[in-house]
PDB file of C-alpha atoms in Angstrom:
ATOM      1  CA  UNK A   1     -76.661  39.653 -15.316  1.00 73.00           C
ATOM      2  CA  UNK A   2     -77.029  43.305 -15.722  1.00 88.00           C
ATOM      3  CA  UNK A   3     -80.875  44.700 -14.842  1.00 91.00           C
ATOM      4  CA  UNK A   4     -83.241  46.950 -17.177  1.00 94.00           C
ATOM      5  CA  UNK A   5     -82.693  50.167 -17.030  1.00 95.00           C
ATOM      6  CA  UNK A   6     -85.269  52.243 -15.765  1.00 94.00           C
ATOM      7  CA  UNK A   7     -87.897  54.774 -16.886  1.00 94.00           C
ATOM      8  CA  UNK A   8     -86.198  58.405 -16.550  1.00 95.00           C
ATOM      9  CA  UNK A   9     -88.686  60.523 -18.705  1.00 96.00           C
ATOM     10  CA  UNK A  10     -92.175  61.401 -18.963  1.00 97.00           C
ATOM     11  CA  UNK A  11     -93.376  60.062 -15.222  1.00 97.00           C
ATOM     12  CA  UNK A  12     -95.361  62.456 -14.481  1.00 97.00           C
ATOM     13  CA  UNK A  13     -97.626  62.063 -18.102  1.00 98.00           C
ATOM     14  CA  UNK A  14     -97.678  59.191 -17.289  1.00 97.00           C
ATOM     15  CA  UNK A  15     -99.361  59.410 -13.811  1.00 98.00           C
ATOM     16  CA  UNK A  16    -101.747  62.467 -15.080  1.00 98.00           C
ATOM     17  CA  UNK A  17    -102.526  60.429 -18.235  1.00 98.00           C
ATOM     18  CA  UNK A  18    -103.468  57.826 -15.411  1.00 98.00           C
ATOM     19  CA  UNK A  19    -104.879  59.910 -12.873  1.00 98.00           C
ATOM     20  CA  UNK A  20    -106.699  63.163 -14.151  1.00 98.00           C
ATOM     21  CA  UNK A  21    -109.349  60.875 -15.817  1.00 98.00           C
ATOM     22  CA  UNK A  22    -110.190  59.344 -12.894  1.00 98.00           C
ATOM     23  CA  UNK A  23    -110.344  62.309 -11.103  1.00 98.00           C
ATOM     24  CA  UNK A  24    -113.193  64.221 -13.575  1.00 98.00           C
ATOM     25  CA  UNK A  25    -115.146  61.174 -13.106  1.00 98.00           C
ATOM     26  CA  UNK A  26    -114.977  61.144  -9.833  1.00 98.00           C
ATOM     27  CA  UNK A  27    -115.316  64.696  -9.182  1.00 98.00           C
ATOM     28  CA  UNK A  28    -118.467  64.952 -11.578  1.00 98.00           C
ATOM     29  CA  UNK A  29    -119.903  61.717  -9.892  1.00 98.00           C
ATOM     30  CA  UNK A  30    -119.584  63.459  -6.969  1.00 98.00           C
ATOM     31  CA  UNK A  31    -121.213  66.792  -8.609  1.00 98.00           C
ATOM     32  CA  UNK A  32    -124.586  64.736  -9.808  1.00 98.00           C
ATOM     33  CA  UNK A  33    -125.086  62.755  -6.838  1.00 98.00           C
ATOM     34  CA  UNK A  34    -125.007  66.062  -5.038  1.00 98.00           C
ATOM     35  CA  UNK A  35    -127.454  67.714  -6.941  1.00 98.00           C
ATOM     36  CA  UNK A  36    -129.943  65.023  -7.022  1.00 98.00           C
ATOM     37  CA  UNK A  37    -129.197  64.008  -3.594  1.00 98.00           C
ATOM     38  CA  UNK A  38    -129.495  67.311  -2.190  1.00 97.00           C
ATOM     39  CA  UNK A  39    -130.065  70.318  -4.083  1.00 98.00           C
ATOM     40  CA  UNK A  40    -133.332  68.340  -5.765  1.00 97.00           C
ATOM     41  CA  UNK A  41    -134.799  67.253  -2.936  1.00 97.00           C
ATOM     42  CA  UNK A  42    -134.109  70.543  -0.933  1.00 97.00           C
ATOM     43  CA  UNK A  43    -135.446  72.514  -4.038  1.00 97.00           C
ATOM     44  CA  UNK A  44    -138.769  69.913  -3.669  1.00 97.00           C
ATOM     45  CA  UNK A  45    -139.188  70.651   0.076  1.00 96.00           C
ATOM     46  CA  UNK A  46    -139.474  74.246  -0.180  1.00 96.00           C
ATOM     47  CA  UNK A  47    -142.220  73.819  -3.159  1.00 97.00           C
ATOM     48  CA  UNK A  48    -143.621  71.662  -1.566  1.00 96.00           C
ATOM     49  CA  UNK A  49    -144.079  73.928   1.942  1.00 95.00           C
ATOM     50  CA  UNK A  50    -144.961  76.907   0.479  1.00 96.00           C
ATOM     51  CA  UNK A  51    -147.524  74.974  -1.834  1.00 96.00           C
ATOM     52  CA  UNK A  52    -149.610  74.815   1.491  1.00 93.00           C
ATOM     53  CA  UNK A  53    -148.540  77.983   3.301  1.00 95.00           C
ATOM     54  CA  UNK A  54    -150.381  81.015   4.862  1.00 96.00           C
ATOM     55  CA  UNK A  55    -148.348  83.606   5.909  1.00 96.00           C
ATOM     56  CA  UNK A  56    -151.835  85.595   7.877  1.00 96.00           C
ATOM     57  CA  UNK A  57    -152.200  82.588   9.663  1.00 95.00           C
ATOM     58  CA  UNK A  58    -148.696  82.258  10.645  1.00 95.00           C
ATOM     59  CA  UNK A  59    -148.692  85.409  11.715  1.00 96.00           C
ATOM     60  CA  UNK A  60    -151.408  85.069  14.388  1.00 95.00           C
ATOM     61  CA  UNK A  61    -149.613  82.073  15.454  1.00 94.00           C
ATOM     62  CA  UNK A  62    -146.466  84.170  16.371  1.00 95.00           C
ATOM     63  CA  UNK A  63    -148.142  87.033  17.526  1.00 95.00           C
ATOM     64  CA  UNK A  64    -150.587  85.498  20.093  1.00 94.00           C
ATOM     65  CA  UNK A  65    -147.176  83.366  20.959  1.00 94.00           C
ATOM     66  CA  UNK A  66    -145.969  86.809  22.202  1.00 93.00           C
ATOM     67  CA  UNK A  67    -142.694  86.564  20.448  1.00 94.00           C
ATOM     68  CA  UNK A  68    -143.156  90.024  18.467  1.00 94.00           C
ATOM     69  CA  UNK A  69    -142.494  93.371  20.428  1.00 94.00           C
ATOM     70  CA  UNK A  70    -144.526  95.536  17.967  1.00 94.00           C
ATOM     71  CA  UNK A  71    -147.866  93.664  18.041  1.00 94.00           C
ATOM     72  CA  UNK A  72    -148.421  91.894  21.411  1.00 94.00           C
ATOM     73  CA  UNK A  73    -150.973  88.904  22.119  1.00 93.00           C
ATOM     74  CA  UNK A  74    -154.395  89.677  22.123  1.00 90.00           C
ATOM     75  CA  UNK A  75    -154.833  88.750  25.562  1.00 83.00           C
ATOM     76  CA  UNK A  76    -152.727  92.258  26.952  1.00 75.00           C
TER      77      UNK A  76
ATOM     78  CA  UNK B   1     -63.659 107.152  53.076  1.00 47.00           C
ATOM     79  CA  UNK B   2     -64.282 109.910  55.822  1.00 46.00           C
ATOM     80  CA  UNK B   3     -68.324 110.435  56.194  1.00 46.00           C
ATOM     81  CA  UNK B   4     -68.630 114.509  55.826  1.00 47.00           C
ATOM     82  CA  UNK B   5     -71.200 115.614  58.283  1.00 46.00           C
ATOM     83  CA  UNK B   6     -72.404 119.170  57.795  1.00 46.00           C
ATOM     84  CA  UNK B   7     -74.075 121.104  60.780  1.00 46.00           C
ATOM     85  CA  UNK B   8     -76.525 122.676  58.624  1.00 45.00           C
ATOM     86  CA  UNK B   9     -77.719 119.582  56.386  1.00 45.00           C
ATOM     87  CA  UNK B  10     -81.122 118.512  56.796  1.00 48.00           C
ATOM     88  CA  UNK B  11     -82.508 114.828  57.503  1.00 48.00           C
ATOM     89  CA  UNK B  12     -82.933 113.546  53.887  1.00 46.00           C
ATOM     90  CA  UNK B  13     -79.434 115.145  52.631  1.00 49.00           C
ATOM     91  CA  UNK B  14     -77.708 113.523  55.252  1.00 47.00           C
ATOM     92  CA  UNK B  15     -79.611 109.952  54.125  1.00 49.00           C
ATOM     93  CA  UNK B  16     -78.576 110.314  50.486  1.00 48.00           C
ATOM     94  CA  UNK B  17     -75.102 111.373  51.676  1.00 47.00           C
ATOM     95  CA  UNK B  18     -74.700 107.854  53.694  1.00 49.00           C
ATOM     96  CA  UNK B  19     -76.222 105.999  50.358  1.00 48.00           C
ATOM     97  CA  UNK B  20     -73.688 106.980  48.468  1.00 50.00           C
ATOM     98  CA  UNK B  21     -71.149 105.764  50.982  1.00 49.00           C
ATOM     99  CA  UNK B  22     -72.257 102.429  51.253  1.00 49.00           C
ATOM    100  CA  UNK B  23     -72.973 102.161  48.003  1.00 46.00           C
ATOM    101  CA  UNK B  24     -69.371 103.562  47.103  1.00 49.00           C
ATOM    102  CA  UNK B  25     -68.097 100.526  49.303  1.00 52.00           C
ATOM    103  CA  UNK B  26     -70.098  98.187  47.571  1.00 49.00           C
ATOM    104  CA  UNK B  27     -68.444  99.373  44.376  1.00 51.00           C
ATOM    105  CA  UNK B  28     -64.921  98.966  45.829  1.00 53.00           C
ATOM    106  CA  UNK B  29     -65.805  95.590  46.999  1.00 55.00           C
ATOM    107  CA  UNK B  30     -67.719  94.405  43.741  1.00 51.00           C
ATOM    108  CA  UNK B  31     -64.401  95.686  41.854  1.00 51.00           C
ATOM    109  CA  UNK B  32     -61.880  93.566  43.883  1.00 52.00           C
ATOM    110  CA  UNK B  33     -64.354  90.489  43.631  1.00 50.00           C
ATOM    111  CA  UNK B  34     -64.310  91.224  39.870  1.00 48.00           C
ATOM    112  CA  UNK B  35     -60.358  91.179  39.839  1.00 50.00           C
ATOM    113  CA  UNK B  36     -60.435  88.005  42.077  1.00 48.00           C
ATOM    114  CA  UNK B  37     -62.935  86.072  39.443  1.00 46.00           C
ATOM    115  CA  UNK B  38     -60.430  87.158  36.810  1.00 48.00           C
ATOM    116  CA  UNK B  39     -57.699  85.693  37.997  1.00 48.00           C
ATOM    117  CA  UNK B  40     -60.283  82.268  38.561  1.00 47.00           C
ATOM    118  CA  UNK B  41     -60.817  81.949  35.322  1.00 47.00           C
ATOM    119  CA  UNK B  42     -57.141  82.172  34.025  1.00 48.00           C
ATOM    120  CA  UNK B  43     -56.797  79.728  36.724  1.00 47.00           C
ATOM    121  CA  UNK B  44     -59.245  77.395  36.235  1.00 48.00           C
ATOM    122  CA  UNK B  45     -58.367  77.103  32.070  1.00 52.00           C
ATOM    123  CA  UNK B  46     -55.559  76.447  33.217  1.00 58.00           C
ATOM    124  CA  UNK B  47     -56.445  73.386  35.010  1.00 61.00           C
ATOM    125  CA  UNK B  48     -58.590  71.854  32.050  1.00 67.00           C
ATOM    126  CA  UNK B  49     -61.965  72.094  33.409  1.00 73.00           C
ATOM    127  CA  UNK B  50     -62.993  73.639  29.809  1.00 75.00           C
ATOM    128  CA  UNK B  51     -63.959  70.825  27.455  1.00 78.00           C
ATOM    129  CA  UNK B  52     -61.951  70.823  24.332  1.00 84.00           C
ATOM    130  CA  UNK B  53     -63.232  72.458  21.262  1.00 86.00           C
ATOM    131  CA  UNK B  54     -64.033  69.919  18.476  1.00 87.00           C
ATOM    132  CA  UNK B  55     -62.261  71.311  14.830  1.00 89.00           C
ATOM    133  CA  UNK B  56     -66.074  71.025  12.663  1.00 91.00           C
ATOM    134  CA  UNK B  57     -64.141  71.575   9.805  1.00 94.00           C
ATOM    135  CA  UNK B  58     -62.602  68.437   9.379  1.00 93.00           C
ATOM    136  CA  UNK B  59     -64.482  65.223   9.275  1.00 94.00           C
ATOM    137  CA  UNK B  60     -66.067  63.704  11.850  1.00 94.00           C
ATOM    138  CA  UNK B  61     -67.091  60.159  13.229  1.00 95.00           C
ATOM    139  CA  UNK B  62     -70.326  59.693  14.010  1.00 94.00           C
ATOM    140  CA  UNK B  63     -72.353  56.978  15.573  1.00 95.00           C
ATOM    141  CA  UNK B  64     -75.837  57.353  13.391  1.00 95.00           C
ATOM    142  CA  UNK B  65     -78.782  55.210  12.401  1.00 95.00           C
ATOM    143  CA  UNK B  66     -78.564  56.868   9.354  1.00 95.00           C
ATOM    144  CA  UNK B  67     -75.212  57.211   8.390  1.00 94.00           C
ATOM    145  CA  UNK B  68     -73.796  53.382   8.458  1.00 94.00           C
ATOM    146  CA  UNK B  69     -70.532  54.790   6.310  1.00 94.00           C
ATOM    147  CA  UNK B  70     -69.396  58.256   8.704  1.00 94.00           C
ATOM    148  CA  UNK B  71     -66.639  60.319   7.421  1.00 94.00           C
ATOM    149  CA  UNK B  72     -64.170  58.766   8.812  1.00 94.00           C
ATOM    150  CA  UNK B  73     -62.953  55.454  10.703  1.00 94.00           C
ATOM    151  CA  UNK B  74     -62.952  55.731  14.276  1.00 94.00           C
ATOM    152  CA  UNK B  75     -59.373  55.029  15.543  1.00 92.00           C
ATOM    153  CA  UNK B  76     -56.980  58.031  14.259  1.00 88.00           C
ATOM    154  CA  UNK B  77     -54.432  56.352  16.339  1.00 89.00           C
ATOM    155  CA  UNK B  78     -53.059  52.680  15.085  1.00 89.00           C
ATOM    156  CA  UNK B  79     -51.022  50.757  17.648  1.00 93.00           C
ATOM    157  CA  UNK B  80     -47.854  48.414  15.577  1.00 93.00           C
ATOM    158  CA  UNK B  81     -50.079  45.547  15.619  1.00 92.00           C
ATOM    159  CA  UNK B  82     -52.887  47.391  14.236  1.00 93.00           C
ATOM    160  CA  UNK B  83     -51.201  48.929  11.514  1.00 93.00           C
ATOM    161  CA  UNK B  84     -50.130  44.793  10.761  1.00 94.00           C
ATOM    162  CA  UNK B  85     -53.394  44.313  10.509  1.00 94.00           C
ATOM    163  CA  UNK B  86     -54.615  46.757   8.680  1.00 93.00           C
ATOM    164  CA  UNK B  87     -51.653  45.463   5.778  1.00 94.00           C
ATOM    165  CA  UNK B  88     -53.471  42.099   5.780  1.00 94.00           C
ATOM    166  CA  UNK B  89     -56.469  43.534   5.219  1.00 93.00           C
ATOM    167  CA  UNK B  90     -55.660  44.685   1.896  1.00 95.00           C
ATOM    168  CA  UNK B  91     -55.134  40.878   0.734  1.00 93.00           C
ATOM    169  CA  UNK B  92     -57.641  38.491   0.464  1.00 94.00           C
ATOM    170  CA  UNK B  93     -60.605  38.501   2.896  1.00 94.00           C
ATOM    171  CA  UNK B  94     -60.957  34.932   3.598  1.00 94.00           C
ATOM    172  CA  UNK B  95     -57.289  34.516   5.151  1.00 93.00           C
ATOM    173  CA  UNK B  96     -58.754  36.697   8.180  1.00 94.00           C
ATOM    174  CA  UNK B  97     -59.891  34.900  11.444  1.00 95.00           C
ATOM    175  CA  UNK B  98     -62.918  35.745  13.099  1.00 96.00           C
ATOM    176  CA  UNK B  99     -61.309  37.330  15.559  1.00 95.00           C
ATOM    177  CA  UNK B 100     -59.165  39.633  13.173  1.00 95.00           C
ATOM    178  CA  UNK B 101     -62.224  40.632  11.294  1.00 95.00           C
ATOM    179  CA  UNK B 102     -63.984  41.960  14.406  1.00 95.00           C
ATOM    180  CA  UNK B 103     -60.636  43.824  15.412  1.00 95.00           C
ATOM    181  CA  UNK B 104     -60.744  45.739  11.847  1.00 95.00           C
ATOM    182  CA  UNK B 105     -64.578  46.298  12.576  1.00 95.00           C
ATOM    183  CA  UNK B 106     -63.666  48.037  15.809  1.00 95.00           C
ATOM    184  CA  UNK B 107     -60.713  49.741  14.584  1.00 95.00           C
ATOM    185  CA  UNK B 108     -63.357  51.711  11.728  1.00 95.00           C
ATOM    186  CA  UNK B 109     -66.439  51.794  14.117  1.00 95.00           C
ATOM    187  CA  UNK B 110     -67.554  52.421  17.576  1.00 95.00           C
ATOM    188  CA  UNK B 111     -71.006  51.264  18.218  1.00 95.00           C
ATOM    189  CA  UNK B 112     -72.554  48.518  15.941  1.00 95.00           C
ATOM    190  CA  UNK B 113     -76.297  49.467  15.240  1.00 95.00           C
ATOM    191  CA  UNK B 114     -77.807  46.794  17.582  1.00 96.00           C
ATOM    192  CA  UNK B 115     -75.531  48.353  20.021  1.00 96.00           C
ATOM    193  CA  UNK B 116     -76.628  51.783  18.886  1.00 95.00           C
ATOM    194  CA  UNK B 117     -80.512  50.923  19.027  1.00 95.00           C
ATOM    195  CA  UNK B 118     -80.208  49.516  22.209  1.00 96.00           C
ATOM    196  CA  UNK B 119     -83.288  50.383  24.636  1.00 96.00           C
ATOM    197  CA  UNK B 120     -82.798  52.662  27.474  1.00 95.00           C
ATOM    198  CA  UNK B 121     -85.711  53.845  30.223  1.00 96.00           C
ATOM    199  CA  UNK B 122     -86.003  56.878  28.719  1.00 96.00           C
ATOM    200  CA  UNK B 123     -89.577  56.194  27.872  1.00 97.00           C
ATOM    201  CA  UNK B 124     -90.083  56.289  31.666  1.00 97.00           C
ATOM    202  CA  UNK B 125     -89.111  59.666  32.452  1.00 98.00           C
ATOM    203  CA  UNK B 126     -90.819  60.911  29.027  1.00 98.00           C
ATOM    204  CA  UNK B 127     -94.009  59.158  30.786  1.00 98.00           C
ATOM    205  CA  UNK B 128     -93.323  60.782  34.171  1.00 98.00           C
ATOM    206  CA  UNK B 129     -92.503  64.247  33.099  1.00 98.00           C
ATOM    207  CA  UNK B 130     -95.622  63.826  30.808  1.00 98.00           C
ATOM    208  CA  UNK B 131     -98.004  63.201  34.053  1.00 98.00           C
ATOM    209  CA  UNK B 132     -96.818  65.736  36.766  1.00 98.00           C
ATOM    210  CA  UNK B 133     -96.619  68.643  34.335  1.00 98.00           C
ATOM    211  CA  UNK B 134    -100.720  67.201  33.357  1.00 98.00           C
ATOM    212  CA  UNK B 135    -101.482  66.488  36.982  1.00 98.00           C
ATOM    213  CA  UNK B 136    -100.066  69.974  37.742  1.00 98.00           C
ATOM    214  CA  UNK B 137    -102.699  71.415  34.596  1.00 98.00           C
ATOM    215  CA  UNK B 138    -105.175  69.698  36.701  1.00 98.00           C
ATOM    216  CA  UNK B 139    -104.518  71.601  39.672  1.00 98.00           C
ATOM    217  CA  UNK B 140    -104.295  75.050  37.669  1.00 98.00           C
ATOM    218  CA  UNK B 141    -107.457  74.309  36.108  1.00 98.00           C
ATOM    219  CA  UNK B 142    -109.210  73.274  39.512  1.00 98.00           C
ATOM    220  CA  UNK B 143    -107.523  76.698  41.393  1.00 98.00           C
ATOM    221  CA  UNK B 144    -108.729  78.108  37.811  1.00 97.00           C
ATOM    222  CA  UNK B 145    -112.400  77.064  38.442  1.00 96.00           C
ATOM    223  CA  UNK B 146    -112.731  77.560  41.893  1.00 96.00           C
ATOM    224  CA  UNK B 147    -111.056  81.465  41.848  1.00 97.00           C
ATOM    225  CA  UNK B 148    -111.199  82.803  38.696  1.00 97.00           C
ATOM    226  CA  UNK B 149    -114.256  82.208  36.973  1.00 97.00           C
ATOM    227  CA  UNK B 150    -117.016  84.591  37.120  1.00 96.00           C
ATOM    228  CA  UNK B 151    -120.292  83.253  38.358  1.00 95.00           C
ATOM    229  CA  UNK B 152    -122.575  81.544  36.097  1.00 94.00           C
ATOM    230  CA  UNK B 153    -124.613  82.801  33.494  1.00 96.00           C
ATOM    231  CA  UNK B 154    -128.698  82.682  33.630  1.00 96.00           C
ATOM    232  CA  UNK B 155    -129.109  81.028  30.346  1.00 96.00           C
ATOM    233  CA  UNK B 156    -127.714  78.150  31.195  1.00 96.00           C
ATOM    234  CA  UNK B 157    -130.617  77.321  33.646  1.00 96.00           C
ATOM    235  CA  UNK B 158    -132.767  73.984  32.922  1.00 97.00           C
ATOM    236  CA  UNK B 159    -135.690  76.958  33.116  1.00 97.00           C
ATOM    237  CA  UNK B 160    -134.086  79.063  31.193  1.00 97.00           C
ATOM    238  CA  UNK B 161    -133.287  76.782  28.488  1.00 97.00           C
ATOM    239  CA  UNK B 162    -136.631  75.469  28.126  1.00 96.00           C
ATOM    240  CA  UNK B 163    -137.728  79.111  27.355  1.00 96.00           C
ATOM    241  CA  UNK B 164    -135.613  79.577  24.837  1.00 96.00           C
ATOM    242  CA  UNK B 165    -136.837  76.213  23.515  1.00 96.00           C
ATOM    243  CA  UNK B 166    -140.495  77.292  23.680  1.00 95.00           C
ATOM    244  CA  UNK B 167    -139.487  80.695  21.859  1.00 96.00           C
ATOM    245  CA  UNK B 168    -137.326  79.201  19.470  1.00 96.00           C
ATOM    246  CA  UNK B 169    -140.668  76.916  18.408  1.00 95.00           C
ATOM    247  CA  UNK B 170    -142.734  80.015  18.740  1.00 95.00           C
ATOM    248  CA  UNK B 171    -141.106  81.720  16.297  1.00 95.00           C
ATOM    249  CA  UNK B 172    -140.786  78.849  13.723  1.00 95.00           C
ATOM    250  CA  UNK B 173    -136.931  78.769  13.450  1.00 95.00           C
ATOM    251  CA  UNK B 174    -136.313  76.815   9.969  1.00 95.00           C
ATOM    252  CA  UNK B 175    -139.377  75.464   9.619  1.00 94.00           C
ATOM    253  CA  UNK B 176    -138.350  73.847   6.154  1.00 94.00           C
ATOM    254  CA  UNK B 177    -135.798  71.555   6.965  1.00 92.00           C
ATOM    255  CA  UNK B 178    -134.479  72.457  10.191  1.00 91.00           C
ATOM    256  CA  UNK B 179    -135.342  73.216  13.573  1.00 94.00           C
ATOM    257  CA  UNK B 180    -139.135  73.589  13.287  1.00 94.00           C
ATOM    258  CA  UNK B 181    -139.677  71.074  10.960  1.00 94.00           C
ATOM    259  CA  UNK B 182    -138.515  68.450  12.780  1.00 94.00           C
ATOM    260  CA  UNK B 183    -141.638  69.587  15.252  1.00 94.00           C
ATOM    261  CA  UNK B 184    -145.036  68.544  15.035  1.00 93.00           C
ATOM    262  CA  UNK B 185    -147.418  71.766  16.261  1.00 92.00           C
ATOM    263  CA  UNK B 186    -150.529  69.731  15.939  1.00 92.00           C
ATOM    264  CA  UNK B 187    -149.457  67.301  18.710  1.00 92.00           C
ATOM    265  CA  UNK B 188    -146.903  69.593  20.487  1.00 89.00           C
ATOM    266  CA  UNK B 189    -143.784  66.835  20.334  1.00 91.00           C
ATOM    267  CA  UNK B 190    -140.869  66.530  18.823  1.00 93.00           C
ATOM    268  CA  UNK B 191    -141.640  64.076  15.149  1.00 90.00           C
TER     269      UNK B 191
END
C-alpha cells in the first residue's frame, strides 16, 4: 500500500490565501474598536471640559495656591 | 660573579650595583630551571601522561540522543568469534538467539538510549551552585547597602511627598483625564 504523495508547491499561497484575510479583519476590527473606544470618547471629554471652562478663574485658583513664581498669593 | 666595590661610589650606585647582581643570579637560576623543565617534558611524553590525540578526520562513534545511527559501529576490533557472528548475521534474522542479537547490538553500539538518558545528581549541584553564588549576591547587596549608598534623598519623605501631592493638585496636572480629574476640588478627596 503505497501513501499519497504530498503537497510540494504553492504552501505558502496557500497559508496567505488563508491567513492575510483574517488578518485585515482583524487588524481593522481592532482599528474601529479603537477609535470608538478611545479616540471618541477622549475627543468627547475634552469638549465636554472646555464646554464649562474658565481659564481667569483657574488662574486665581493657581495663583492664590502659590504654585506660580511670577505672581504670588495675594496674601504676601 | 665578583661584587665590584668602588671607593668613590655613592649610596644609591652601590644599591643598583647589588640589584643587578641578584637579579643576574636569579637569571642564571631561572635559566637552569628552564633547562631542567625541558628535559621534564621530553620525559614525561615519554611516559604517556599526554592523552592521545583523536584523528577528527575520520569518522567517529558517538553516543547521542540525537544521532541513533553514528558514523560508525563501535568495536573496530572483532575477536574470531565475533567476526562468526557477524557472518550469521548476514542470513536470516530469525535463526539468531536472544543472546546473539544483543552481542551484535553491543558489537555496533555502546550505550543504549535508556542507558544514555539515565539520571544523574547533577541537578543537585546545578541547585547548589545556583544558591551560594545568590546567597553570596545577598551579601554583596547587603555590604552594598550598608557602605556604598549615599544617604537618602529628601523627597522621599512621607512630608515631602505629600507636598508634592498638594502641588501637583494645585497646579491641576491633567485635569482631563488624568491626574486631576480623578480629584474632586469641591470636596477636597480623591473621586
Amino acid at each position: 500500500m503505497s501513501l499519497a504523495k504530498p503537497v510540494m508547491r504553492g504552501l505558502l499561497g496557500k497559508r496567505l490565501r488563508f491567513h492575510l484575510p483574517i488578518a485585515f479583519a482583524l487588524s481593522l476590527v481592532a482599528a474601529i474598536g479603537f477609535k470608538y473606544g478611545v479616540t471618541e470618547p477622549r475627543k468627547q471629554a475634552y469638549a465636554d471640559f472646555y464646554k464649562q471652562y474658565d481659564a481667569v478663574k483657574e488662574f486665581t485658583a493657581m495663583k492664590e495656591a502659590g504654585v506660580f513664581e511670577s505672581v504670588r498669593p495675594s496674601g504676601e | 660573579m665578583t661584587s665590584q666595590k668602588m671607593s668613590a661610589v655613592k649610596k644609591p650606585h652601590a644599591h643598583l650595583k647589588m640589584l643587578r647582581l641578584t637579579a643576574g643570579r636569579v637569571g642564571s637560576l631561572v635559566a637552569r630551571r628552564a633547562t631542567v623543565a625541558l628535559t621534564t617534558n621530553s620525559a614525561r611524553m615519554a611516559s604517556h601522561e599526554v592523552a592521545q590525540a583523536v584523528d577528527m578526520s575520520q569518522p567517529m562513534y558517538v553516543d547521542r540522543l540525537d544521532t541513533p545511527l553514528p558514523d560508525k559501529p563501535y568495536t573496530d576490533v572483532l575477536t574470531a568469534a565475533d567476526k562468526s557472528l557477524k557472518q550469521k548475521e548476514k542470513g536470516p534474522w530469525s535463526q539468531l538467539s536472544q543472546e546473539e542479537k544483543l552481542a551484535l547490538y553491543r558489537l555496533a553500539f555502546h550505550q543504549t538510549y535508556p542507558e544514555m538518558k539515565r539520571p544523574s545528581a547533577e541537578w543537585k549541584t546545578v541547585l547548589g551552585g545556583m544558591f551560594i553564588f545568590l546567597g553570596f549576591t545577598g551579601l554583596l547587596v547587603w555590604w552594598q547597602a550598608s557602605y556604598v549608598y549615599p544617604p537618602r534623598p529628601r523627597t522621599f519623605d512621607e512630608e515631602w511627598q505629600a507636598k508634592q501631592l498638594q502641588r501637583m493638585l494645585d497646579m491641576k496636572v491633567n485635569p482631563i483625564e488624568g491626574f486631576s480629574a480623578k480629584w474632586d476640588y469641591e470636596k477636597g478627596q480623591w473621586k
